[in-house]
Amino acid sequence: MKIIMLGAPGAGKGTQAKMLSEKYDIPHISTGDIFRANIKNNTELGKKAKGYMDAGQLVPDELVVDLVVDRIKQQDCFKGFILDGFPRTIPQAEALDYALNNQNEKIDYAVNVDVPDEAIIERMSGRRACVGCGATYHIKYNPTKKPDVCDVCGEKLILREDDKAETVKKRLEVYHEQTQPLIDYYAKKDALLTVDGTQDINVVFNTIVGVLEK
Ligand code: ADP
Ligand code: ADP
Ligand code: ZN
């Protein structure tokens, strides 16, 4: 099963992607996590990406496309994969289609987690992220067992620099301008599954699984 997650920053893409990845035993590939790991390790890619990310802008297509196309060719992706945070622009979607086409493959579902802008700001101010394993939590909606410590790997949690209200507003603008057009793009391919992302995490998950297994 080849799935991509669509939705505004903070809509719950990562949360659902992680749950789907466990259920179907296919890799969860988050471009945001890949960039954050590169920044943490001070790589060339990390240095190039950091300025864009801190400003709430997208990293240029040429820095992300090859990275993803190479990743999904790896052995562990044969059964399928979940792309979280990619594609984010029409050129990225076209590059992905082109790469899959060459292998006679295609995206099965684009899961659009739909949450209005008003709800996003609250979600982001309460989001806590683990830089160790990429898990995300929410202080109110999805708390950890011990405060500020990741349930999965035990590392300390952080409030992401780009989750501050000012940067979130910018990211929402960028989303509407550059990423939202992908909803139409996948609808035209008959691959779109839109789910109401304001519901409880488990309700969202069960709704998605219900459609995938129809
Ligand atoms: P969120 O989970 O809030 O949607 P991500 O962790 O997916 O955010 O991404 C964080 C930042 O990383 C983005 O704001 C952007 O700067 C960069 N980024 C991630 N994926 C992409 C991509 N496919 N294209 C361009 N920039 C990206
Ligand atoms: P994205 O990957 O789309 O940026 P995340 O999965 O990181 O979004 O979720 C953003 C924040 O909202 C996190 O703090 C997460 O715990 C919380 N969250 C995710 N789904 C829900 C939901 N259905 N209801 C309430 N909070 C949620
Ligand atoms: Zn962790």
PDB file of C-alpha atoms and ligand atoms in Angstrom:
ATOM      1  CA  MET A   1       0.000   0.000   0.000  1.00  0.00           C
ATOM      2  CA  LYS A   2       1.454   3.344  -1.092  1.00  0.00           C
ATOM      3  CA  ILE A   3      -0.003   6.222   0.849  1.00  0.00           C
ATOM      4  CA  ILE A   4       0.694   9.919   1.100  1.00  0.00           C
ATOM      5  CA  MET A   5      -0.547  12.167   3.879  1.00  0.00           C
ATOM      6  CA  LEU A   6      -1.922  15.588   2.967  1.00  0.00           C
ATOM      7  CA  GLY A   7      -3.074  18.333   5.303  1.00  0.00           C
ATOM      8  CA  ALA A   8      -2.080  21.602   6.914  1.00  0.00           C
ATOM      9  CA  PRO A   9       0.842  21.759   9.322  1.00  0.00           C
ATOM     10  CA  GLY A  10      -0.453  20.313  12.578  1.00  0.00           C
ATOM     11  CA  ALA A  11      -3.466  18.564  11.044  1.00  0.00           C
ATOM     12  CA  GLY A  12      -2.312  15.242  12.483  1.00  0.00           C
ATOM     13  CA  LYS A  13      -0.504  13.733   9.478  1.00  0.00           C
ATOM     14  CA  GLY A  14       2.419  12.467  11.515  1.00  0.00           C
ATOM     15  CA  THR A  15       0.234  11.058  14.272  1.00  0.00           C
ATOM     16  CA  GLN A  16      -1.866   9.072  11.796  1.00  0.00           C
ATOM     17  CA  ALA A  17       1.120   8.079   9.649  1.00  0.00           C
ATOM     18  CA  LYS A  18       2.846   6.518  12.659  1.00  0.00           C
ATOM     19  CA  MET A  19      -0.264   4.518  13.559  1.00  0.00           C
ATOM     20  CA  LEU A  20      -0.774   3.355   9.961  1.00  0.00           C
ATOM     21  CA  SER A  21       2.887   2.427   9.675  1.00  0.00           C
ATOM     22  CA  GLU A  22       2.592   0.168  12.725  1.00  0.00           C
ATOM     23  CA  LYS A  23      -0.675  -1.394  11.614  1.00  0.00           C
ATOM     24  CA  TYR A  24       0.463  -2.228   8.082  1.00  0.00           C
ATOM     25  CA  ASP A  25       4.155  -2.695   8.879  1.00  0.00           C
ATOM     26  CA  ILE A  26       5.342  -0.314   6.183  1.00  0.00           C
ATOM     27  CA  PRO A  27       7.862   2.527   6.647  1.00  0.00           C
ATOM     28  CA  HIS A  28       6.758   5.987   7.775  1.00  0.00           C
ATOM     29  CA  ILE A  29       8.819   8.480   5.795  1.00  0.00           C
ATOM     30  CA  SER A  30       8.615  12.025   7.132  1.00  0.00           C
ATOM     31  CA  THR A  31      10.594  14.629   5.192  1.00  0.00           C
ATOM     32  CA  GLY A  32      10.330  16.997   8.167  1.00  0.00           C
ATOM     33  CA  ASP A  33      11.948  14.341  10.407  1.00  0.00           C
ATOM     34  CA  ILE A  34      14.670  13.754   7.815  1.00  0.00           C
ATOM     35  CA  PHE A  35      15.466  17.473   7.681  1.00  0.00           C
ATOM     36  CA  ARG A  36      15.418  17.804  11.474  1.00  0.00           C
ATOM     37  CA  ALA A  37      17.797  14.849  11.818  1.00  0.00           C
ATOM     38  CA  ASN A  38      20.118  16.488   9.276  1.00  0.00           C
ATOM     39  CA  ILE A  39      20.019  19.770  11.195  1.00  0.00           C
ATOM     40  CA  LYS A  40      20.774  17.975  14.444  1.00  0.00           C
ATOM     41  CA  ASN A  41      23.755  16.237  12.817  1.00  0.00           C
ATOM     42  CA  ASN A  42      24.874  19.463  11.171  1.00  0.00           C
ATOM     43  CA  THR A  43      25.045  17.983   7.660  1.00  0.00           C
ATOM     44  CA  GLU A  44      25.288  20.013   4.435  1.00  0.00           C
ATOM     45  CA  LEU A  45      21.612  19.294   3.723  1.00  0.00           C
ATOM     46  CA  GLY A  46      20.697  20.379   7.243  1.00  0.00           C
ATOM     47  CA  LYS A  47      22.596  23.650   6.848  1.00  0.00           C
ATOM     48  CA  LYS A  48      20.796  24.375   3.572  1.00  0.00           C
ATOM     49  CA  ALA A  49      17.340  23.490   4.912  1.00  0.00           C
ATOM     50  CA  LYS A  50      17.455  25.218   8.303  1.00  0.00           C
ATOM     51  CA  GLY A  51      16.900  28.814   7.180  1.00  0.00           C
ATOM     52  CA  TYR A  52      13.803  27.917   5.160  1.00  0.00           C
ATOM     53  CA  MET A  53      12.339  25.824   7.955  1.00  0.00           C
ATOM     54  CA  ASP A  54      12.903  28.443  10.659  1.00  0.00           C
ATOM     55  CA  ALA A  55      11.208  31.025   8.426  1.00  0.00           C
ATOM     56  CA  GLY A  56       8.184  28.764   7.912  1.00  0.00           C
ATOM     57  CA  GLN A  57       8.917  28.408   4.224  1.00  0.00           C
ATOM     58  CA  LEU A  58       9.283  25.303   2.112  1.00  0.00           C
ATOM     59  CA  VAL A  59      12.709  23.920   1.386  1.00  0.00           C
ATOM     60  CA  PRO A  60      13.314  24.154  -2.407  1.00  0.00           C
ATOM     61  CA  ASP A  61      12.015  21.194  -4.433  1.00  0.00           C
ATOM     62  CA  GLU A  62      15.484  20.231  -5.655  1.00  0.00           C
ATOM     63  CA  LEU A  63      16.649  19.568  -2.078  1.00  0.00           C
ATOM     64  CA  VAL A  64      13.828  17.163  -1.323  1.00  0.00           C
ATOM     65  CA  VAL A  65      12.773  15.312  -4.497  1.00  0.00           C
ATOM     66  CA  ASP A  66      15.847  13.106  -5.053  1.00  0.00           C
ATOM     67  CA  LEU A  67      16.020  12.312  -1.386  1.00  0.00           C
ATOM     68  CA  VAL A  68      12.490  10.897  -1.377  1.00  0.00           C
ATOM     69  CA  VAL A  69      12.754   9.169  -4.748  1.00  0.00           C
ATOM     70  CA  ASP A  70      15.911   7.369  -3.560  1.00  0.00           C
ATOM     71  CA  ARG A  71      14.308   6.450  -0.255  1.00  0.00           C
ATOM     72  CA  ILE A  72      11.230   4.779  -1.742  1.00  0.00           C
ATOM     73  CA  LYS A  73      13.409   2.609  -3.993  1.00  0.00           C
ATOM     74  CA  GLN A  74      14.897   0.891  -0.953  1.00  0.00           C
ATOM     75  CA  GLN A  75      14.036  -2.702  -0.128  1.00  0.00           C
ATOM     76  CA  ASP A  76      11.866  -1.924   2.888  1.00  0.00           C
ATOM     77  CA  CYS A  77       9.491   0.085   0.679  1.00  0.00           C
ATOM     78  CA  PHE A  78       8.634  -2.816  -1.667  1.00  0.00           C
ATOM     79  CA  LYS A  79       5.449  -3.637   0.256  1.00  0.00           C
ATOM     80  CA  GLY A  80       4.494   0.010   0.432  1.00  0.00           C
ATOM     81  CA  PHE A  81       5.193   3.190   2.383  1.00  0.00           C
ATOM     82  CA  ILE A  82       3.607   6.197   3.993  1.00  0.00           C
ATOM     83  CA  LEU A  83       4.905   9.566   2.888  1.00  0.00           C
ATOM     84  CA  ASP A  84       4.297  12.261   5.492  1.00  0.00           C
ATOM     85  CA  GLY A  85       5.029  15.829   4.429  1.00  0.00           C
ATOM     86  CA  PHE A  86       5.840  14.961   0.822  1.00  0.00           C
ATOM     87  CA  PRO A  87       4.765  15.984  -1.776  1.00  0.00           C
ATOM     88  CA  ARG A  88       4.104  19.574  -0.752  1.00  0.00           C
ATOM     89  CA  THR A  89       4.097  21.208  -4.195  1.00  0.00           C
ATOM     90  CA  ILE A  90       2.750  20.238  -7.624  1.00  0.00           C
ATOM     91  CA  PRO A  91       6.281  19.771  -9.053  1.00  0.00           C
ATOM     92  CA  GLN A  92       7.081  17.389  -6.166  1.00  0.00           C
ATOM     93  CA  ALA A  93       3.909  15.397  -6.878  1.00  0.00           C
ATOM     94  CA  GLU A  94       4.771  15.212 -10.566  1.00  0.00           C
ATOM     95  CA  ALA A  95       8.311  14.043  -9.807  1.00  0.00           C
ATOM     96  CA  LEU A  96       6.927  11.347  -7.500  1.00  0.00           C
ATOM     97  CA  ASP A  97       4.442  10.160 -10.130  1.00  0.00           C
ATOM     98  CA  TYR A  98       7.173  10.069 -12.725  1.00  0.00           C
ATOM     99  CA  ALA A  99       9.432   7.952 -10.519  1.00  0.00           C
ATOM    100  CA  LEU A 100       6.633   5.522  -9.621  1.00  0.00           C
ATOM    101  CA  ASN A 101       5.426   5.336 -13.214  1.00  0.00           C
ATOM    102  CA  ASN A 102       8.860   4.161 -14.295  1.00  0.00           C
ATOM    103  CA  GLN A 103       8.367   1.148 -12.046  1.00  0.00           C
ATOM    104  CA  ASN A 104       4.751   0.606 -13.136  1.00  0.00           C
ATOM    105  CA  GLU A 105       3.512   1.736  -9.770  1.00  0.00           C
ATOM    106  CA  LYS A 106       1.291   4.469  -8.406  1.00  0.00           C
ATOM    107  CA  ILE A 107       0.032   6.074  -5.199  1.00  0.00           C
ATOM    108  CA  ASP A 108      -2.978   4.142  -3.864  1.00  0.00           C
ATOM    109  CA  TYR A 109      -4.315   6.780  -1.485  1.00  0.00           C
ATOM    110  CA  ALA A 110      -3.735  10.427  -0.696  1.00  0.00           C
ATOM    111  CA  VAL A 111      -5.171  10.809   2.809  1.00  0.00           C
ATOM    112  CA  ASN A 112      -6.224  14.410   3.358  1.00  0.00           C
ATOM    113  CA  VAL A 113      -6.503  15.170   7.083  1.00  0.00           C
ATOM    114  CA  ASP A 114      -8.824  18.157   7.093  1.00  0.00           C
ATOM    115  CA  VAL A 115      -8.556  20.674   9.968  1.00  0.00           C
ATOM    116  CA  PRO A 116      -9.541  24.361   9.782  1.00  0.00           C
ATOM    117  CA  ASP A 117      -6.866  27.012  10.399  1.00  0.00           C
ATOM    118  CA  GLU A 118      -8.501  28.134  13.677  1.00  0.00           C
ATOM    119  CA  ALA A 119      -7.853  24.749  15.281  1.00  0.00           C
ATOM    120  CA  ILE A 120      -4.269  24.542  14.030  1.00  0.00           C
ATOM    121  CA  ILE A 121      -2.807  27.310  16.183  1.00  0.00           C
ATOM    122  CA  GLU A 122      -3.999  25.604  19.390  1.00  0.00           C
ATOM    123  CA  ARG A 123      -2.692  22.253  18.237  1.00  0.00           C
ATOM    124  CA  MET A 124       0.744  23.623  17.476  1.00  0.00           C
ATOM    125  CA  SER A 125       1.237  25.530  20.711  1.00  0.00           C
ATOM    126  CA  GLY A 126       0.580  22.261  22.580  1.00  0.00           C
ATOM    127  CA  ARG A 127       2.628  20.014  20.304  1.00  0.00           C
ATOM    128  CA  ARG A 128       5.765  18.469  21.768  1.00  0.00           C
ATOM    129  CA  ALA A 129       8.181  16.629  19.531  1.00  0.00           C
ATOM    130  CA  CYS A 130      10.846  14.013  20.119  1.00  0.00           C
ATOM    131  CA  VAL A 131      14.023  14.660  18.160  1.00  0.00           C
ATOM    132  CA  GLY A 132      15.169  11.157  19.005  1.00  0.00           C
ATOM    133  CA  CYS A 133      12.500   9.145  17.187  1.00  0.00           C
ATOM    134  CA  GLY A 134      10.135  11.679  15.593  1.00  0.00           C
ATOM    135  CA  ALA A 135       7.158  10.880  17.834  1.00  0.00           C
ATOM    136  CA  THR A 136       4.808  13.794  18.487  1.00  0.00           C
ATOM    137  CA  TYR A 137       2.586  14.417  21.472  1.00  0.00           C
ATOM    138  CA  HIS A 138       0.150  17.055  22.646  1.00  0.00           C
ATOM    139  CA  ILE A 139       0.140  18.384  26.197  1.00  0.00           C
ATOM    140  CA  LYS A 140      -3.673  18.108  26.309  1.00  0.00           C
ATOM    141  CA  TYR A 141      -4.825  15.755  23.514  1.00  0.00           C
ATOM    142  CA  ASN A 142      -2.052  13.184  23.522  1.00  0.00           C
ATOM    143  CA  PRO A 143       0.118  13.524  26.629  1.00  0.00           C
ATOM    144  CA  THR A 144       3.160  11.413  27.472  1.00  0.00           C
ATOM    145  CA  LYS A 145       3.160   9.139  30.503  1.00  0.00           C
ATOM    146  CA  LYS A 146       5.968  11.150  32.141  1.00  0.00           C
ATOM    147  CA  PRO A 147       6.018  14.907  31.492  1.00  0.00           C
ATOM    148  CA  ASP A 148       8.406  15.986  28.695  1.00  0.00           C
ATOM    149  CA  VAL A 149       9.901  12.525  28.150  1.00  0.00           C
ATOM    150  CA  CYS A 150       9.206  10.445  25.002  1.00  0.00           C
ATOM    151  CA  ASP A 151       7.165   7.270  25.718  1.00  0.00           C
ATOM    152  CA  VAL A 152       8.894   5.464  22.860  1.00  0.00           C
ATOM    153  CA  CYS A 153      12.591   6.236  23.255  1.00  0.00           C
ATOM    154  CA  GLY A 154      12.958   8.167  26.515  1.00  0.00           C
ATOM    155  CA  GLU A 155      14.510  11.311  25.002  1.00  0.00           C
ATOM    156  CA  LYS A 156      13.522  14.783  26.145  1.00  0.00           C
ATOM    157  CA  LEU A 157      10.723  16.496  24.219  1.00  0.00           C
ATOM    158  CA  ILE A 158      10.963  19.937  22.657  1.00  0.00           C
ATOM    159  CA  LEU A 159       8.640  22.670  21.443  1.00  0.00           C
ATOM    160  CA  ARG A 160       9.689  23.017  17.819  1.00  0.00           C
ATOM    161  CA  GLU A 161      11.162  26.411  16.911  1.00  0.00           C
ATOM    162  CA  ASP A 162       8.792  26.610  13.928  1.00  0.00           C
ATOM    163  CA  ASP A 163       5.694  25.830  16.060  1.00  0.00           C
ATOM    164  CA  LYS A 164       5.584  29.343  17.529  1.00  0.00           C
ATOM    165  CA  ALA A 165       2.374  31.185  16.596  1.00  0.00           C
ATOM    166  CA  GLU A 166       4.039  33.684  14.200  1.00  0.00           C
ATOM    167  CA  THR A 167       5.787  30.964  12.193  1.00  0.00           C
ATOM    168  CA  VAL A 168       2.680  28.774  12.208  1.00  0.00           C
ATOM    169  CA  LYS A 169       0.717  31.606  10.543  1.00  0.00           C
ATOM    170  CA  LYS A 170       3.354  31.827   7.836  1.00  0.00           C
ATOM    171  CA  ARG A 171       3.318  28.047   7.360  1.00  0.00           C
ATOM    172  CA  LEU A 172      -0.460  28.087   6.970  1.00  0.00           C
ATOM    173  CA  GLU A 173      -0.160  30.737   4.246  1.00  0.00           C
ATOM    174  CA  VAL A 174       2.459  28.657   2.471  1.00  0.00           C
ATOM    175  CA  TYR A 175       0.247  25.582   2.839  1.00  0.00           C
ATOM    176  CA  HIS A 176      -2.777  27.241   1.222  1.00  0.00           C
ATOM    177  CA  GLU A 177      -0.694  28.635  -1.604  1.00  0.00           C
ATOM    178  CA  GLN A 178       1.561  25.716  -2.482  1.00  0.00           C
ATOM    179  CA  THR A 179       0.255  22.490  -0.937  1.00  0.00           C
ATOM    180  CA  GLN A 180      -3.540  22.730  -0.944  1.00  0.00           C
ATOM    181  CA  PRO A 181      -3.657  22.447  -4.786  1.00  0.00           C
ATOM    182  CA  LEU A 182      -2.522  18.838  -4.310  1.00  0.00           C
ATOM    183  CA  ILE A 183      -6.008  17.974  -3.002  1.00  0.00           C
ATOM    184  CA  ASP A 184      -7.399  18.588  -6.494  1.00  0.00           C
ATOM    185  CA  TYR A 185      -4.424  16.883  -8.075  1.00  0.00           C
ATOM    186  CA  TYR A 186      -5.129  13.597  -6.265  1.00  0.00           C
ATOM    187  CA  ALA A 187      -8.912  13.944  -6.542  1.00  0.00           C
ATOM    188  CA  LYS A 188      -8.485  13.957 -10.327  1.00  0.00           C
ATOM    189  CA  LYS A 189      -6.515  10.729 -10.048  1.00  0.00           C
ATOM    190  CA  ASP A 190      -9.309   9.211  -7.962  1.00  0.00           C
ATOM    191  CA  ALA A 191      -6.919   8.618  -5.085  1.00  0.00           C
ATOM    192  CA  LEU A 192      -8.214  11.168  -2.562  1.00  0.00           C
ATOM    193  CA  LEU A 193      -9.554  10.186   0.856  1.00  0.00           C
ATOM    194  CA  THR A 194     -10.583  13.193   2.950  1.00  0.00           C
ATOM    195  CA  VAL A 195     -11.140  12.665   6.661  1.00  0.00           C
ATOM    196  CA  ASP A 196     -12.387  15.142   9.294  1.00  0.00           C
ATOM    197  CA  GLY A 197      -9.231  15.689  11.324  1.00  0.00           C
ATOM    198  CA  THR A 198     -10.980  17.547  14.160  1.00  0.00           C
ATOM    199  CA  GLN A 199     -12.252  14.259  15.574  1.00  0.00           C
ATOM    200  CA  ASP A 200     -10.509  12.253  18.260  1.00  0.00           C
ATOM    201  CA  ILE A 201      -7.190  10.674  17.167  1.00  0.00           C
ATOM    202  CA  ASN A 202      -8.620   7.131  17.284  1.00  0.00           C
ATOM    203  CA  VAL A 203     -11.784   8.096  15.416  1.00  0.00           C
ATOM    204  CA  VAL A 204      -9.687   9.636  12.631  1.00  0.00           C
ATOM    205  CA  PHE A 205      -7.562   6.489  12.514  1.00  0.00           C
ATOM    206  CA  ASN A 206     -10.522   4.088  12.379  1.00  0.00           C
ATOM    207  CA  THR A 207     -12.130   6.151   9.630  1.00  0.00           C
ATOM    208  CA  ILE A 208      -8.999   5.968   7.497  1.00  0.00           C
ATOM    209  CA  VAL A 209      -8.529   2.234   8.080  1.00  0.00           C
ATOM    210  CA  GLY A 210     -12.206   1.658   7.244  1.00  0.00           C
ATOM    211  CA  VAL A 211     -11.721   3.176   3.808  1.00  0.00           C
ATOM    212  CA  LEU A 212      -8.345   1.535   3.123  1.00  0.00           C
ATOM    213  CA  GLU A 213      -9.829  -1.889   3.829  1.00  0.00           C
ATOM    214  CA  LYS A 214     -13.059  -1.394   1.917  1.00  0.00           C
TER     215      LYS A 214
HETATM  216  P1  ADP B   1       4.396  19.607   9.839  1.00  0.00           P
HETATM  217  O1  ADP B   1       4.475  18.265  10.520  1.00  0.00           O
HETATM  218  O2  ADP B   1       4.044  20.665  10.778  1.00  0.00           O
HETATM  219  O3  ADP B   1       3.519  19.598   8.633  1.00  0.00           O
HETATM  220  P2  ADP B   1       6.994  18.965   8.798  1.00  0.00           P
HETATM  221  O4  ADP B   1       7.705  18.369   9.939  1.00  0.00           O
HETATM  222  O5  ADP B   1       6.378  18.056   7.801  1.00  0.00           O
HETATM  223  O6  ADP B   1       5.867  19.954   9.370  1.00  0.00           O
HETATM  224  O7  ADP B   1       7.929  19.981   8.038  1.00  0.00           O
HETATM  225  C1  ADP B   1       8.662  20.970   8.715  1.00  0.00           C
HETATM  226  C2  ADP B   1       9.330  21.880   7.694  1.00  0.00           C
HETATM  227  O8  ADP B   1      10.236  21.112   6.885  1.00  0.00           O
HETATM  228  C3  ADP B   1       8.388  22.543   6.695  1.00  0.00           C
HETATM  229  O9  ADP B   1       7.802  23.739   7.195  1.00  0.00           O
HETATM  230  C4  ADP B   1       9.338  22.801   5.525  1.00  0.00           C
HETATM  231  O10 ADP B   1      10.170  23.918   5.768  1.00  0.00           O
HETATM  232  C5  ADP B   1      10.237  21.565   5.537  1.00  0.00           C
HETATM  233  N1  ADP B   1       9.710  20.500   4.658  1.00  0.00           N
HETATM  234  C6  ADP B   1       9.275  19.271   5.040  1.00  0.00           C
HETATM  235  N2  ADP B   1       8.879  18.550   3.975  1.00  0.00           N
HETATM  236  C7  ADP B   1       9.043  19.361   2.889  1.00  0.00           C
HETATM  237  C8  ADP B   1       8.800  19.195   1.490  1.00  0.00           C
HETATM  238  N3  ADP B   1       8.270  18.064   0.981  1.00  0.00           N
HETATM  239  N4  ADP B   1       9.084  20.234   0.672  1.00  0.00           N
HETATM  240  C9  ADP B   1       9.605  21.374   1.158  1.00  0.00           C
HETATM  241  N5  ADP B   1       9.859  21.600   2.449  1.00  0.00           N
HETATM  242  C10 ADP B   1       9.594  20.592   3.326  1.00  0.00           C
HETATM  243  P1  ADP B   2       1.322  17.141  11.401  1.00  0.00           P
HETATM  244  O1  ADP B   2       2.242  15.974  11.188  1.00  0.00           O
HETATM  245  O2  ADP B   2       0.204  17.188  10.415  1.00  0.00           O
HETATM  246  O3  ADP B   2       2.054  18.443  11.485  1.00  0.00           O
HETATM  247  P2  ADP B   2       0.975  16.081  14.112  1.00  0.00           P
HETATM  248  O4  ADP B   2       0.592  14.658  13.890  1.00  0.00           O
HETATM  249  O5  ADP B   2       2.322  16.372  14.607  1.00  0.00           O
HETATM  250  O6  ADP B   2       0.608  16.959  12.809  1.00  0.00           O
HETATM  251  O7  ADP B   2      -0.114  16.709  15.128  1.00  0.00           O
HETATM  252  C1  ADP B   2      -0.032  18.072  15.540  1.00  0.00           C
HETATM  253  C2  ADP B   2      -0.384  18.176  17.025  1.00  0.00           C
HETATM  254  O8  ADP B   2      -1.780  17.880  17.222  1.00  0.00           O
HETATM  255  C3  ADP B   2       0.359  17.182  17.910  1.00  0.00           C
HETATM  256  O9  ADP B   2       0.579  17.794  19.148  1.00  0.00           O
HETATM  257  C4  ADP B   2      -0.598  16.001  18.032  1.00  0.00           C
HETATM  258  O10 ADP B   2      -0.404  15.267  19.234  1.00  0.00           O
HETATM  259  C5  ADP B   2      -1.955  16.691  18.026  1.00  0.00           C
HETATM  260  N1  ADP B   2      -3.023  15.922  17.355  1.00  0.00           N
HETATM  261  C6  ADP B   2      -2.915  15.084  16.284  1.00  0.00           C
HETATM  262  N2  ADP B   2      -4.118  14.579  15.929  1.00  0.00           N
HETATM  263  C7  ADP B   2      -5.016  15.120  16.794  1.00  0.00           C
HETATM  264  C8  ADP B   2      -6.451  15.000  16.947  1.00  0.00           C
HETATM  265  N3  ADP B   2      -7.181  14.224  16.122  1.00  0.00           N
HETATM  266  N4  ADP B   2      -7.026  15.709  17.946  1.00  0.00           N
HETATM  267  C9  ADP B   2      -6.298  16.499  18.766  1.00  0.00           C
HETATM  268  N5  ADP B   2      -4.959  16.666  18.676  1.00  0.00           N
HETATM  269  C10 ADP B   2      -4.322  15.981  17.700  1.00  0.00           C
HETATM  270 ZN    ZN B   3      11.230   9.466  20.981  1.00  0.00          ZN
END
